[in-house]
Amino acid sequence: IEWLVAGTMMLTMVLWIVGDKLGISGATAAMVGITLQMLTGVVTWADLLGEKGAWDTLIWFAVLVAMSAQLKEFGLIGALSAKVNAGLTAMNLGWPAVFITLHVAYFLLHYLFASQTAQLAALGSAFLATMIGAGTPPILAALTIPFHTNLFGGMTHYASGQSAVFYGSGYYDMGTTFKVGGIVGVTNLLIWGIVGGIWWKIIGLY
């Protein structure tokens, strides 16, 4: 059984890594792996049905990713981004104020996204352009936006793929997730912004 598990997992990983070149999506690679495990007797359908945490994660994440995509498709994300950018431009703030305000907004807007990558793709270029337009050193702006995207992966039970898995494990409820996730997220942001800001100055990013 152990060799069958190792073999099917290795095949799944290889298909996931090189799938793009073969025209195989990540979802298809996963289905191939689980199908082979069922055919070889590694797992049964009853085993799959018993994985309540996995089903919980699948349902939550699928719905929330779709909802996030629809918000973007209907223009809500673009409208919010444009509103923030227009407001900052009208206030004629200095680049440090614009830089900080946009990062705070970027952090809070993650409550509307079920994927860190989706948020970066939807807002990254617009926020980057606004920062640089306000006078932020381009390298500083270009580096901090993607780095910032790693700070809020645990804010909610849908903030990232990992947080969905943790929530689906059943060790804590939704209220605890939002409370602890918010506290940790803000703490991460403050440490990153204050300590990071000093370090960016030392290495000459601004």
mmCIF file of N, CA, C and O in Angstrom, residues 87-187:
data_model
loop_
_atom_site.group_PDB
_atom_site.id
_atom_site.type_symbol
_atom_site.label_atom_id
_atom_site.label_comp_id
_atom_site.label_asym_id
_atom_site.label_seq_id
_atom_site.Cartn_x
_atom_site.Cartn_y
_atom_site.Cartn_z
ATOM 1 N N GLY A 87 -9.323 59.521 -5.113
ATOM 2 C CA GLY A 87 -9.343 60.273 -3.867
ATOM 3 C C GLY A 87 -7.953 60.698 -3.443
ATOM 4 O O GLY A 87 -7.737 61.841 -3.015
ATOM 5 N N LEU A 88 -7.000 59.802 -3.569
ATOM 6 C CA LEU A 88 -5.624 60.125 -3.180
ATOM 7 C C LEU A 88 -5.021 61.166 -4.113
ATOM 8 O O LEU A 88 -4.287 62.060 -3.676
ATOM 9 N N THR A 89 -5.344 61.067 -5.394
ATOM 10 C CA THR A 89 -4.845 62.056 -6.359
ATOM 11 C C THR A 89 -5.411 63.434 -6.050
ATOM 12 O O THR A 89 -4.696 64.447 -6.101
ATOM 13 N N ALA A 90 -6.704 63.488 -5.702
ATOM 14 C CA ALA A 90 -7.349 64.769 -5.415
ATOM 15 C C ALA A 90 -6.787 65.425 -4.153
ATOM 16 O O ALA A 90 -6.719 66.651 -4.060
ATOM 17 N N MET A 91 -6.368 64.615 -3.177
ATOM 18 C CA MET A 91 -5.840 65.167 -1.922
ATOM 19 C C MET A 91 -4.410 65.680 -2.065
ATOM 20 O O MET A 91 -3.905 66.374 -1.183
ATOM 21 N N ASN A 92 -3.763 65.311 -3.174
ATOM 22 C CA ASN A 92 -2.408 65.809 -3.457
ATOM 23 C C ASN A 92 -1.452 65.542 -2.288
ATOM 24 O O ASN A 92 -0.714 66.438 -1.845
ATOM 25 N N LEU A 93 -1.464 64.317 -1.800
ATOM 26 C CA LEU A 93 -0.608 63.941 -0.671
ATOM 27 C C LEU A 93 0.822 63.661 -1.140
ATOM 28 O O LEU A 93 1.057 63.374 -2.319
ATOM 29 N N GLY A 94 1.745 63.708 -0.213
ATOM 30 C CA GLY A 94 3.109 63.312 -0.518
ATOM 31 C C GLY A 94 3.191 61.808 -0.694
ATOM 32 O O GLY A 94 2.314 61.064 -0.246
ATOM 33 N N TRP A 95 4.266 61.343 -1.328
ATOM 34 C CA TRP A 95 4.338 59.916 -1.632
ATOM 35 C C TRP A 95 4.328 59.023 -0.386
ATOM 36 O O TRP A 95 3.745 57.926 -0.434
ATOM 37 N N PRO A 96 4.963 59.404 0.749
ATOM 38 C CA PRO A 96 4.888 58.505 1.915
ATOM 39 C C PRO A 96 3.458 58.277 2.387
ATOM 40 O O PRO A 96 3.079 57.150 2.753
ATOM 41 N N ALA A 97 2.634 59.355 2.387
ATOM 42 C CA ALA A 97 1.239 59.223 2.818
ATOM 43 C C ALA A 97 0.451 58.353 1.847
ATOM 44 O O ALA A 97 -0.369 57.519 2.257
ATOM 45 N N VAL A 98 0.681 58.548 0.557
ATOM 46 C CA VAL A 98 0.008 57.726 -0.454
ATOM 47 C C VAL A 98 0.439 56.266 -0.313
ATOM 48 O O VAL A 98 -0.391 55.345 -0.374
ATOM 49 N N PHE A 99 1.716 56.042 -0.121
ATOM 50 C CA PHE A 99 2.270 54.696 0.024
ATOM 51 C C PHE A 99 1.612 53.963 1.191
ATOM 52 O O PHE A 99 1.135 52.826 1.052
ATOM 53 N N ILE A 100 1.545 54.619 2.352
ATOM 54 C CA ILE A 100 0.966 54.000 3.546
ATOM 55 C C ILE A 100 -0.534 53.778 3.371
ATOM 56 O O ILE A 100 -1.063 52.705 3.693
ATOM 57 N N THR A 101 -1.234 54.790 2.847
ATOM 58 C CA THR A 101 -2.692 54.681 2.673
ATOM 59 C C THR A 101 -3.058 53.546 1.730
ATOM 60 O O THR A 101 -3.991 52.774 1.997
ATOM 61 N N LEU A 102 -2.332 53.431 0.633
ATOM 62 C CA LEU A 102 -2.634 52.374 -0.335
ATOM 63 C C LEU A 102 -2.343 50.992 0.243
ATOM 64 O O LEU A 102 -3.077 50.033 -0.028
ATOM 65 N N HIS A 103 -1.313 50.876 1.044
ATOM 66 C CA HIS A 103 -1.024 49.565 1.640
ATOM 67 C C HIS A 103 -2.080 49.185 2.681
ATOM 68 O O HIS A 103 -2.456 48.020 2.792
ATOM 69 N N VAL A 104 -2.568 50.172 3.428
ATOM 70 C CA VAL A 104 -3.649 49.899 4.381
ATOM 71 C C VAL A 104 -4.912 49.475 3.620
ATOM 72 O O VAL A 104 -5.598 48.507 3.995
ATOM 73 N N ALA A 105 -5.226 50.191 2.537
ATOM 74 C CA ALA A 105 -6.393 49.849 1.718
ATOM 75 C C ALA A 105 -6.231 48.467 1.096
ATOM 76 O O ALA A 105 -7.183 47.670 1.055
ATOM 77 N N TYR A 106 -5.030 48.169 0.620
ATOM 78 C CA TYR A 106 -4.746 46.867 0.011
ATOM 79 C C TYR A 106 -4.971 45.745 1.018
ATOM 80 O O TYR A 106 -5.511 44.690 0.688
ATOM 81 N N PHE A 107 -4.580 45.999 2.259
ATOM 82 C CA PHE A 107 -4.765 45.022 3.337
ATOM 83 C C PHE A 107 -6.251 44.786 3.605
ATOM 84 O O PHE A 107 -6.729 43.652 3.644
ATOM 85 N N LEU A 108 -7.012 45.863 3.774
ATOM 86 C CA LEU A 108 -8.436 45.746 4.111
ATOM 87 C C LEU A 108 -9.255 45.160 2.966
ATOM 88 O O LEU A 108 -10.228 44.432 3.201
ATOM 89 N N LEU A 109 -8.863 45.454 1.736
ATOM 90 C CA LEU A 109 -9.613 44.962 0.583
ATOM 91 C C LEU A 109 -9.506 43.454 0.414
ATOM 92 O O LEU A 109 -10.276 42.860 -0.349
ATOM 93 N N HIS A 110 -8.584 42.837 1.135
ATOM 94 C CA HIS A 110 -8.466 41.380 0.995
ATOM 95 C C HIS A 110 -9.690 40.656 1.535
ATOM 96 O O HIS A 110 -9.913 39.488 1.213
ATOM 97 N N TYR A 111 -10.493 41.346 2.351
ATOM 98 C CA TYR A 111 -11.731 40.721 2.818
ATOM 99 C C TYR A 111 -12.689 40.439 1.662
ATOM 100 O O TYR A 111 -13.640 39.667 1.818
ATOM 101 N N LEU A 112 -12.461 41.056 0.509
ATOM 102 C CA LEU A 112 -13.311 40.835 -0.661
ATOM 103 C C LEU A 112 -12.757 39.761 -1.591
ATOM 104 O O LEU A 112 -13.382 39.441 -2.597
ATOM 105 N N PHE A 113 -11.588 39.226 -1.261
ATOM 106 C CA PHE A 113 -10.939 38.266 -2.150
ATOM 107 C C PHE A 113 -10.782 36.913 -1.483
ATOM 108 O O PHE A 113 -10.543 36.821 -0.278
ATOM 109 N N ALA A 114 -10.897 35.863 -2.285
ATOM 110 C CA ALA A 114 -10.688 34.506 -1.786
ATOM 111 C C ALA A 114 -9.376 33.943 -2.304
ATOM 112 O O ALA A 114 -9.181 32.736 -2.320
ATOM 113 N N SER A 115 -8.490 34.820 -2.736
ATOM 114 C CA SER A 115 -7.208 34.383 -3.270
ATOM 115 C C SER A 115 -6.229 35.541 -3.227
ATOM 116 O O SER A 115 -6.551 36.651 -3.645
ATOM 117 N N GLN A 116 -5.031 35.282 -2.731
ATOM 118 C CA GLN A 116 -3.994 36.308 -2.720
ATOM 119 C C GLN A 116 -3.559 36.650 -4.142
ATOM 120 O O GLN A 116 -3.356 37.824 -4.475
ATOM 121 N N THR A 117 -3.433 35.627 -4.975
ATOM 122 C CA THR A 117 -3.033 35.852 -6.367
ATOM 123 C C THR A 117 -4.064 36.682 -7.104
ATOM 124 O O THR A 117 -3.723 37.571 -7.891
ATOM 125 N N ALA A 118 -5.351 36.398 -6.849
ATOM 126 C CA ALA A 118 -6.415 37.149 -7.511
ATOM 127 C C ALA A 118 -6.368 38.622 -7.134
ATOM 128 O O ALA A 118 -6.571 39.506 -7.979
ATOM 129 N N GLN A 119 -6.092 38.909 -5.867
ATOM 130 C CA GLN A 119 -6.016 40.306 -5.438
ATOM 131 C C GLN A 119 -4.834 41.013 -6.080
ATOM 132 O O GLN A 119 -4.959 42.152 -6.539
ATOM 133 N N LEU A 120 -3.700 40.346 -6.106
ATOM 134 C CA LEU A 120 -2.526 40.952 -6.717
ATOM 135 C C LEU A 120 -2.773 41.243 -8.194
ATOM 136 O O LEU A 120 -2.398 42.311 -8.700
ATOM 137 N N ALA A 121 -3.426 40.304 -8.871
ATOM 138 C CA ALA A 121 -3.711 40.497 -10.293
ATOM 139 C C ALA A 121 -4.713 41.626 -10.522
ATOM 140 O O ALA A 121 -4.607 42.390 -11.484
ATOM 141 N N ALA A 122 -5.701 41.746 -9.616
ATOM 142 C CA ALA A 122 -6.758 42.742 -9.800
ATOM 143 C C ALA A 122 -6.332 44.143 -9.402
ATOM 144 O O ALA A 122 -6.708 45.132 -10.050
ATOM 145 N N LEU A 123 -5.549 44.264 -8.333
ATOM 146 C CA LEU A 123 -5.240 45.585 -7.780
ATOM 147 C C LEU A 123 -3.779 45.995 -7.906
ATOM 148 O O LEU A 123 -3.471 47.186 -7.809
ATOM 149 N N GLY A 124 -2.900 45.032 -8.093
ATOM 150 C CA GLY A 124 -1.470 45.323 -8.066
ATOM 151 C C GLY A 124 -1.033 46.422 -9.014
ATOM 152 O O GLY A 124 -0.366 47.381 -8.614
ATOM 153 N N SER A 125 -1.400 46.300 -10.285
ATOM 154 C CA SER A 125 -0.934 47.271 -11.277
ATOM 155 C C SER A 125 -1.505 48.660 -11.018
ATOM 156 O O SER A 125 -0.802 49.672 -11.163
ATOM 157 N N ALA A 126 -2.789 48.739 -10.631
ATOM 158 C CA ALA A 126 -3.409 50.038 -10.377
ATOM 159 C C ALA A 126 -2.774 50.725 -9.172
ATOM 160 O O ALA A 126 -2.470 51.929 -9.207
ATOM 161 N N PHE A 127 -2.567 49.978 -8.089
ATOM 162 C CA PHE A 127 -1.946 50.556 -6.895
ATOM 163 C C PHE A 127 -0.491 50.932 -7.171
ATOM 164 O O PHE A 127 -0.008 51.959 -6.688
ATOM 165 N N LEU A 128 0.193 50.109 -7.940
ATOM 166 C CA LEU A 128 1.584 50.399 -8.282
ATOM 167 C C LEU A 128 1.687 51.703 -9.081
ATOM 168 O O LEU A 128 2.537 52.553 -8.795
ATOM 169 N N ALA A 129 0.810 51.862 -10.057
ATOM 170 C CA ALA A 129 0.825 53.072 -10.874
ATOM 171 C C ALA A 129 0.547 54.311 -10.037
ATOM 172 O O ALA A 129 1.174 55.366 -10.226
ATOM 173 N N THR A 130 -0.396 54.203 -9.094
ATOM 174 C CA THR A 130 -0.726 55.344 -8.237
ATOM 175 C C THR A 130 0.441 55.705 -7.326
ATOM 176 O O THR A 130 0.752 56.889 -7.133
ATOM 177 N N MET A 131 1.090 54.689 -6.758
ATOM 178 C CA MET A 131 2.246 54.953 -5.896
ATOM 179 C C MET A 131 3.361 55.663 -6.662
ATOM 180 O O MET A 131 3.903 56.678 -6.215
ATOM 181 N N ILE A 132 3.683 55.118 -7.820
ATOM 182 C CA ILE A 132 4.770 55.713 -8.610
ATOM 183 C C ILE A 132 4.384 57.106 -9.084
ATOM 184 O O ILE A 132 5.207 58.030 -9.073
ATOM 185 N N GLY A 133 3.116 57.287 -9.453
ATOM 186 C CA GLY A 133 2.650 58.598 -9.887
ATOM 187 C C GLY A 133 2.741 59.641 -8.788
ATOM 188 O O GLY A 133 2.916 60.833 -9.063
ATOM 189 N N ALA A 134 2.634 59.197 -7.523
ATOM 190 C CA ALA A 134 2.723 60.123 -6.389
ATOM 191 C C ALA A 134 4.170 60.400 -5.990
ATOM 192 O O ALA A 134 4.415 61.226 -5.113
ATOM 193 N N GLY A 135 5.108 59.691 -6.615
ATOM 194 C CA GLY A 135 6.516 59.932 -6.320
ATOM 195 C C GLY A 135 7.210 58.843 -5.543
ATOM 196 O O GLY A 135 8.373 58.985 -5.169
ATOM 197 N N THR A 136 6.529 57.736 -5.275
ATOM 198 C CA THR A 136 7.163 56.624 -4.563
ATOM 199 C C THR A 136 8.281 56.042 -5.425
ATOM 200 O O THR A 136 8.086 55.834 -6.623
ATOM 201 N N PRO A 137 9.456 55.794 -4.851
ATOM 202 C CA PRO A 137 10.527 55.150 -5.631
ATOM 203 C C PRO A 137 10.005 53.863 -6.281
ATOM 204 O O PRO A 137 9.434 53.008 -5.587
ATOM 205 N N PRO A 138 10.155 53.721 -7.588
ATOM 206 C CA PRO A 138 9.571 52.570 -8.306
ATOM 207 C C PRO A 138 9.948 51.206 -7.749
ATOM 208 O O PRO A 138 9.104 50.317 -7.646
ATOM 209 N N ILE A 139 11.218 51.021 -7.383
ATOM 210 C CA ILE A 139 11.639 49.711 -6.872
ATOM 211 C C ILE A 139 10.942 49.410 -5.545
ATOM 212 O O ILE A 139 10.488 48.287 -5.307
ATOM 213 N N LEU A 140 10.828 50.421 -4.691
ATOM 214 C CA LEU A 140 10.143 50.232 -3.404
ATOM 215 C C LEU A 140 8.685 49.836 -3.628
ATOM 216 O O LEU A 140 8.188 48.885 -3.008
ATOM 217 N N ALA A 141 8.006 50.533 -4.525
ATOM 218 C CA ALA A 141 6.598 50.231 -4.805
ATOM 219 C C ALA A 141 6.443 48.842 -5.410
ATOM 220 O O ALA A 141 5.561 48.064 -5.017
ATOM 221 N N ALA A 142 7.317 48.520 -6.352
ATOM 222 C CA ALA A 142 7.210 47.240 -7.059
ATOM 223 C C ALA A 142 7.494 46.048 -6.159
ATOM 224 O O ALA A 142 6.916 44.966 -6.343
ATOM 225 N N LEU A 143 8.374 46.223 -5.171
ATOM 226 C CA LEU A 143 8.708 45.114 -4.279
ATOM 227 C C LEU A 143 7.697 44.944 -3.150
ATOM 228 O O LEU A 143 7.379 43.813 -2.770
ATOM 229 N N THR A 144 7.193 46.061 -2.623
ATOM 230 C CA THR A 144 6.362 45.951 -1.422
ATOM 231 C C THR A 144 4.959 45.423 -1.703
ATOM 232 O O THR A 144 4.369 44.767 -0.840
ATOM 233 N N ILE A 145 4.410 45.677 -2.876
ATOM 234 C CA ILE A 145 3.050 45.190 -3.151
ATOM 235 C C ILE A 145 2.991 43.662 -3.156
ATOM 236 O O ILE A 145 2.166 43.062 -2.453
ATOM 237 N N PRO A 146 3.845 42.979 -3.924
ATOM 238 C CA PRO A 146 3.785 41.503 -3.855
ATOM 239 C C PRO A 146 4.205 40.944 -2.500
ATOM 240 O O PRO A 146 3.670 39.934 -2.049
ATOM 241 N N PHE A 147 5.169 41.606 -1.826
ATOM 242 C CA PHE A 147 5.551 41.145 -0.492
ATOM 243 C C PHE A 147 4.365 41.258 0.466
ATOM 244 O O PHE A 147 4.113 40.364 1.269
ATOM 245 N N HIS A 148 3.658 42.381 0.381
ATOM 246 C CA HIS A 148 2.505 42.616 1.243
ATOM 247 C C HIS A 148 1.451 41.527 1.057
ATOM 248 O O HIS A 148 0.753 41.152 2.005
ATOM 249 N N THR A 149 1.344 40.997 -0.133
ATOM 250 C CA THR A 149 0.331 39.991 -0.433
ATOM 251 C C THR A 149 0.495 38.738 0.419
ATOM 252 O O THR A 149 -0.451 37.967 0.589
ATOM 253 N N ASN A 150 1.667 38.541 0.996
ATOM 254 C CA ASN A 150 1.905 37.368 1.841
ATOM 255 C C ASN A 150 1.502 37.583 3.297
ATOM 256 O O ASN A 150 1.580 36.651 4.094
ATOM 257 N N LEU A 151 1.072 38.806 3.651
ATOM 258 C CA LEU A 151 0.825 39.117 5.060
ATOM 259 C C LEU A 151 -0.567 38.747 5.542
ATOM 260 O O LEU A 151 -0.801 38.673 6.743
ATOM 261 N N PHE A 152 -1.525 38.559 4.629
ATOM 262 C CA PHE A 152 -2.913 38.387 5.077
ATOM 263 C C PHE A 152 -3.509 37.037 4.670
ATOM 264 O O PHE A 152 -4.708 36.901 4.520
ATOM 265 N N GLY A 153 -2.665 36.044 4.530
ATOM 266 C CA GLY A 153 -3.147 34.733 4.123
ATOM 267 C C GLY A 153 -4.005 34.026 5.154
ATOM 268 O O GLY A 153 -4.703 33.059 4.839
ATOM 269 N N GLY A 154 -3.970 34.497 6.423
ATOM 270 C CA GLY A 154 -4.757 33.845 7.463
ATOM 271 C C GLY A 154 -5.820 34.738 8.069
ATOM 272 O O GLY A 154 -6.359 34.420 9.132
ATOM 273 N N MET A 155 -6.132 35.867 7.416
ATOM 274 C CA MET A 155 -7.099 36.814 7.976
ATOM 275 C C MET A 155 -8.487 36.216 8.136
ATOM 276 O O MET A 155 -9.188 36.491 9.106
ATOM 277 N N THR A 156 -8.902 35.425 7.176
ATOM 278 C CA THR A 156 -10.226 34.802 7.187
ATOM 279 C C THR A 156 -10.093 33.340 6.788
ATOM 280 O O THR A 156 -9.007 32.886 6.428
ATOM 281 N N HIS A 157 -11.196 32.631 6.823
ATOM 282 C CA HIS A 157 -11.158 31.222 6.426
ATOM 283 C C HIS A 157 -11.123 31.058 4.911
ATOM 284 O O HIS A 157 -10.989 29.947 4.413
ATOM 285 N N TYR A 158 -11.228 32.163 4.174
ATOM 286 C CA TYR A 158 -11.155 32.102 2.715
ATOM 287 C C TYR A 158 -10.027 32.974 2.163
ATOM 288 O O TYR A 158 -9.927 33.178 0.953
ATOM 289 N N ALA A 159 -9.146 33.480 3.040
ATOM 290 C CA ALA A 159 -8.102 34.408 2.607
ATOM 291 C C ALA A 159 -7.084 33.764 1.675
ATOM 292 O O ALA A 159 -6.470 34.432 0.851
ATOM 293 N N SER A 160 -6.894 32.471 1.804
ATOM 294 C CA SER A 160 -5.937 31.745 0.970
ATOM 295 C C SER A 160 -6.309 30.266 0.984
ATOM 296 O O SER A 160 -7.150 29.831 1.782
ATOM 297 N N GLY A 161 -5.659 29.506 0.113
ATOM 298 C CA GLY A 161 -5.908 28.072 0.095
ATOM 299 C C GLY A 161 -5.529 27.409 1.406
ATOM 300 O O GLY A 161 -6.223 26.512 1.899
ATOM 301 N N GLN A 162 -4.451 27.882 2.013
ATOM 302 C CA GLN A 162 -3.995 27.302 3.274
ATOM 303 C C GLN A 162 -4.983 27.574 4.402
ATOM 304 O O GLN A 162 -5.262 26.690 5.223
ATOM 305 N N SER A 163 -5.495 28.802 4.463
ATOM 306 C CA SER A 163 -6.420 29.136 5.555
ATOM 307 C C SER A 163 -7.706 28.322 5.450
ATOM 308 O O SER A 163 -8.306 27.957 6.463
ATOM 309 N N ALA A 164 -8.129 28.032 4.222
ATOM 310 C CA ALA A 164 -9.320 27.204 4.038
ATOM 311 C C ALA A 164 -9.096 25.795 4.575
ATOM 312 O O ALA A 164 -9.988 25.202 5.196
ATOM 313 N N VAL A 165 -7.896 25.276 4.346
ATOM 314 C CA VAL A 165 -7.569 23.938 4.858
ATOM 315 C C VAL A 165 -7.524 23.938 6.381
ATOM 316 O O VAL A 165 -8.053 23.033 7.032
ATOM 317 N N PHE A 166 -6.896 24.957 6.970
ATOM 318 C CA PHE A 166 -6.822 25.046 8.431
ATOM 319 C C PHE A 166 -8.217 25.139 9.047
ATOM 320 O O PHE A 166 -8.527 24.478 10.042
ATOM 321 N N TYR A 167 -9.070 25.977 8.444
ATOM 322 C CA TYR A 167 -10.423 26.132 8.964
ATOM 323 C C TYR A 167 -11.208 24.823 8.814
ATOM 324 O O TYR A 167 -11.956 24.428 9.719
ATOM 325 N N GLY A 168 -10.995 24.154 7.697
ATOM 326 C CA GLY A 168 -11.703 22.907 7.457
ATOM 327 C C GLY A 168 -11.309 21.787 8.403
ATOM 328 O O GLY A 168 -12.034 20.798 8.538
ATOM 329 N N SER A 169 -10.169 21.943 9.083
ATOM 330 C CA SER A 169 -9.737 20.906 10.026
ATOM 331 C C SER A 169 -10.652 20.831 11.249
ATOM 332 O O SER A 169 -10.676 19.829 11.952
ATOM 333 N N GLY A 170 -11.410 21.926 11.496
ATOM 334 C CA GLY A 170 -12.392 21.908 12.565
ATOM 335 C C GLY A 170 -11.889 22.234 13.952
ATOM 336 O O GLY A 170 -12.609 22.072 14.941
ATOM 337 N N TYR A 171 -10.656 22.741 14.060
ATOM 338 C CA TYR A 171 -10.097 23.023 15.381
ATOM 339 C C TYR A 171 -10.547 24.358 15.953
ATOM 340 O O TYR A 171 -10.371 24.617 17.138
ATOM 341 N N TYR A 172 -11.093 25.239 15.119
ATOM 342 C CA TYR A 172 -11.588 26.519 15.622
ATOM 343 C C TYR A 172 -12.750 26.989 14.762
ATOM 344 O O TYR A 172 -12.902 26.576 13.614
ATOM 345 N N ASP A 173 -13.586 27.849 15.353
ATOM 346 C CA ASP A 173 -14.790 28.280 14.640
ATOM 347 C C ASP A 173 -14.532 29.554 13.832
ATOM 348 O O ASP A 173 -13.446 30.119 13.847
ATOM 349 N N MET A 174 -15.580 30.021 13.139
ATOM 350 C CA MET A 174 -15.427 31.157 12.245
ATOM 351 C C MET A 174 -15.122 32.445 13.003
ATOM 352 O O MET A 174 -14.304 33.261 12.569
ATOM 353 N N GLY A 175 -15.783 32.633 14.141
ATOM 354 C CA GLY A 175 -15.536 33.832 14.929
ATOM 355 C C GLY A 175 -14.086 33.928 15.366
ATOM 356 O O GLY A 175 -13.471 34.996 15.289
ATOM 357 N N THR A 176 -13.533 32.815 15.827
ATOM 358 C CA THR A 176 -12.127 32.780 16.232
ATOM 359 C C THR A 176 -11.216 33.050 15.045
ATOM 360 O O THR A 176 -10.199 33.741 15.162
ATOM 361 N N THR A 177 -11.587 32.510 13.891
ATOM 362 C CA THR A 177 -10.792 32.718 12.682
ATOM 363 C C THR A 177 -10.679 34.193 12.345
ATOM 364 O O THR A 177 -9.586 34.711 12.112
ATOM 365 N N PHE A 178 -11.821 34.898 12.339
ATOM 366 C CA PHE A 178 -11.808 36.319 12.001
ATOM 367 C C PHE A 178 -11.077 37.134 13.071
ATOM 368 O O PHE A 178 -10.327 38.073 12.746
ATOM 369 N N LYS A 179 -11.297 36.806 14.335
ATOM 370 C CA LYS A 179 -10.679 37.564 15.421
ATOM 371 C C LYS A 179 -9.169 37.394 15.430
ATOM 372 O O LYS A 179 -8.417 38.380 15.378
ATOM 373 N N VAL A 180 -8.721 36.153 15.511
ATOM 374 C CA VAL A 180 -7.287 35.884 15.571
ATOM 375 C C VAL A 180 -6.618 36.274 14.249
ATOM 376 O O VAL A 180 -5.525 36.848 14.233
ATOM 377 N N GLY A 181 -7.292 35.968 13.138
ATOM 378 C CA GLY A 181 -6.738 36.318 11.835
ATOM 379 C C GLY A 181 -6.542 37.813 11.678
ATOM 380 O O GLY A 181 -5.523 38.271 11.152
ATOM 381 N N GLY A 182 -7.506 38.603 12.155
ATOM 382 C CA GLY A 182 -7.382 40.050 12.083
ATOM 383 C C GLY A 182 -6.248 40.569 12.943
ATOM 384 O O GLY A 182 -5.467 41.430 12.517
ATOM 385 N N ILE A 183 -6.148 40.040 14.174
ATOM 386 C CA ILE A 183 -5.085 40.474 15.091
ATOM 387 C C ILE A 183 -3.708 40.136 14.521
ATOM 388 O O ILE A 183 -2.789 40.980 14.498
ATOM 389 N N VAL A 184 -3.562 38.906 14.053
ATOM 390 C CA VAL A 184 -2.266 38.487 13.496
ATOM 391 C C VAL A 184 -1.953 39.268 12.219
ATOM 392 O O VAL A 184 -0.810 39.677 11.990
ATOM 393 N N GLY A 185 -2.983 39.487 11.387
ATOM 394 C CA GLY A 185 -2.766 40.227 10.152
ATOM 395 C C GLY A 185 -2.296 41.649 10.403
ATOM 396 O O GLY A 185 -1.349 42.127 9.779
ATOM 397 N N VAL A 186 -2.951 42.344 11.329
ATOM 398 C CA VAL A 186 -2.551 43.720 11.675
ATOM 399 C C VAL A 186 -1.154 43.734 12.291
ATOM 400 O O VAL A 186 -0.333 44.613 11.987
ATOM 401 N N THR A 187 -0.874 42.758 13.151
ATOM 402 C CA THR A 187 0.456 42.661 13.758
ATOM 403 C C THR A 187 1.530 42.466 12.691
ATOM 404 O O THR A 187 2.582 43.122 12.710
#
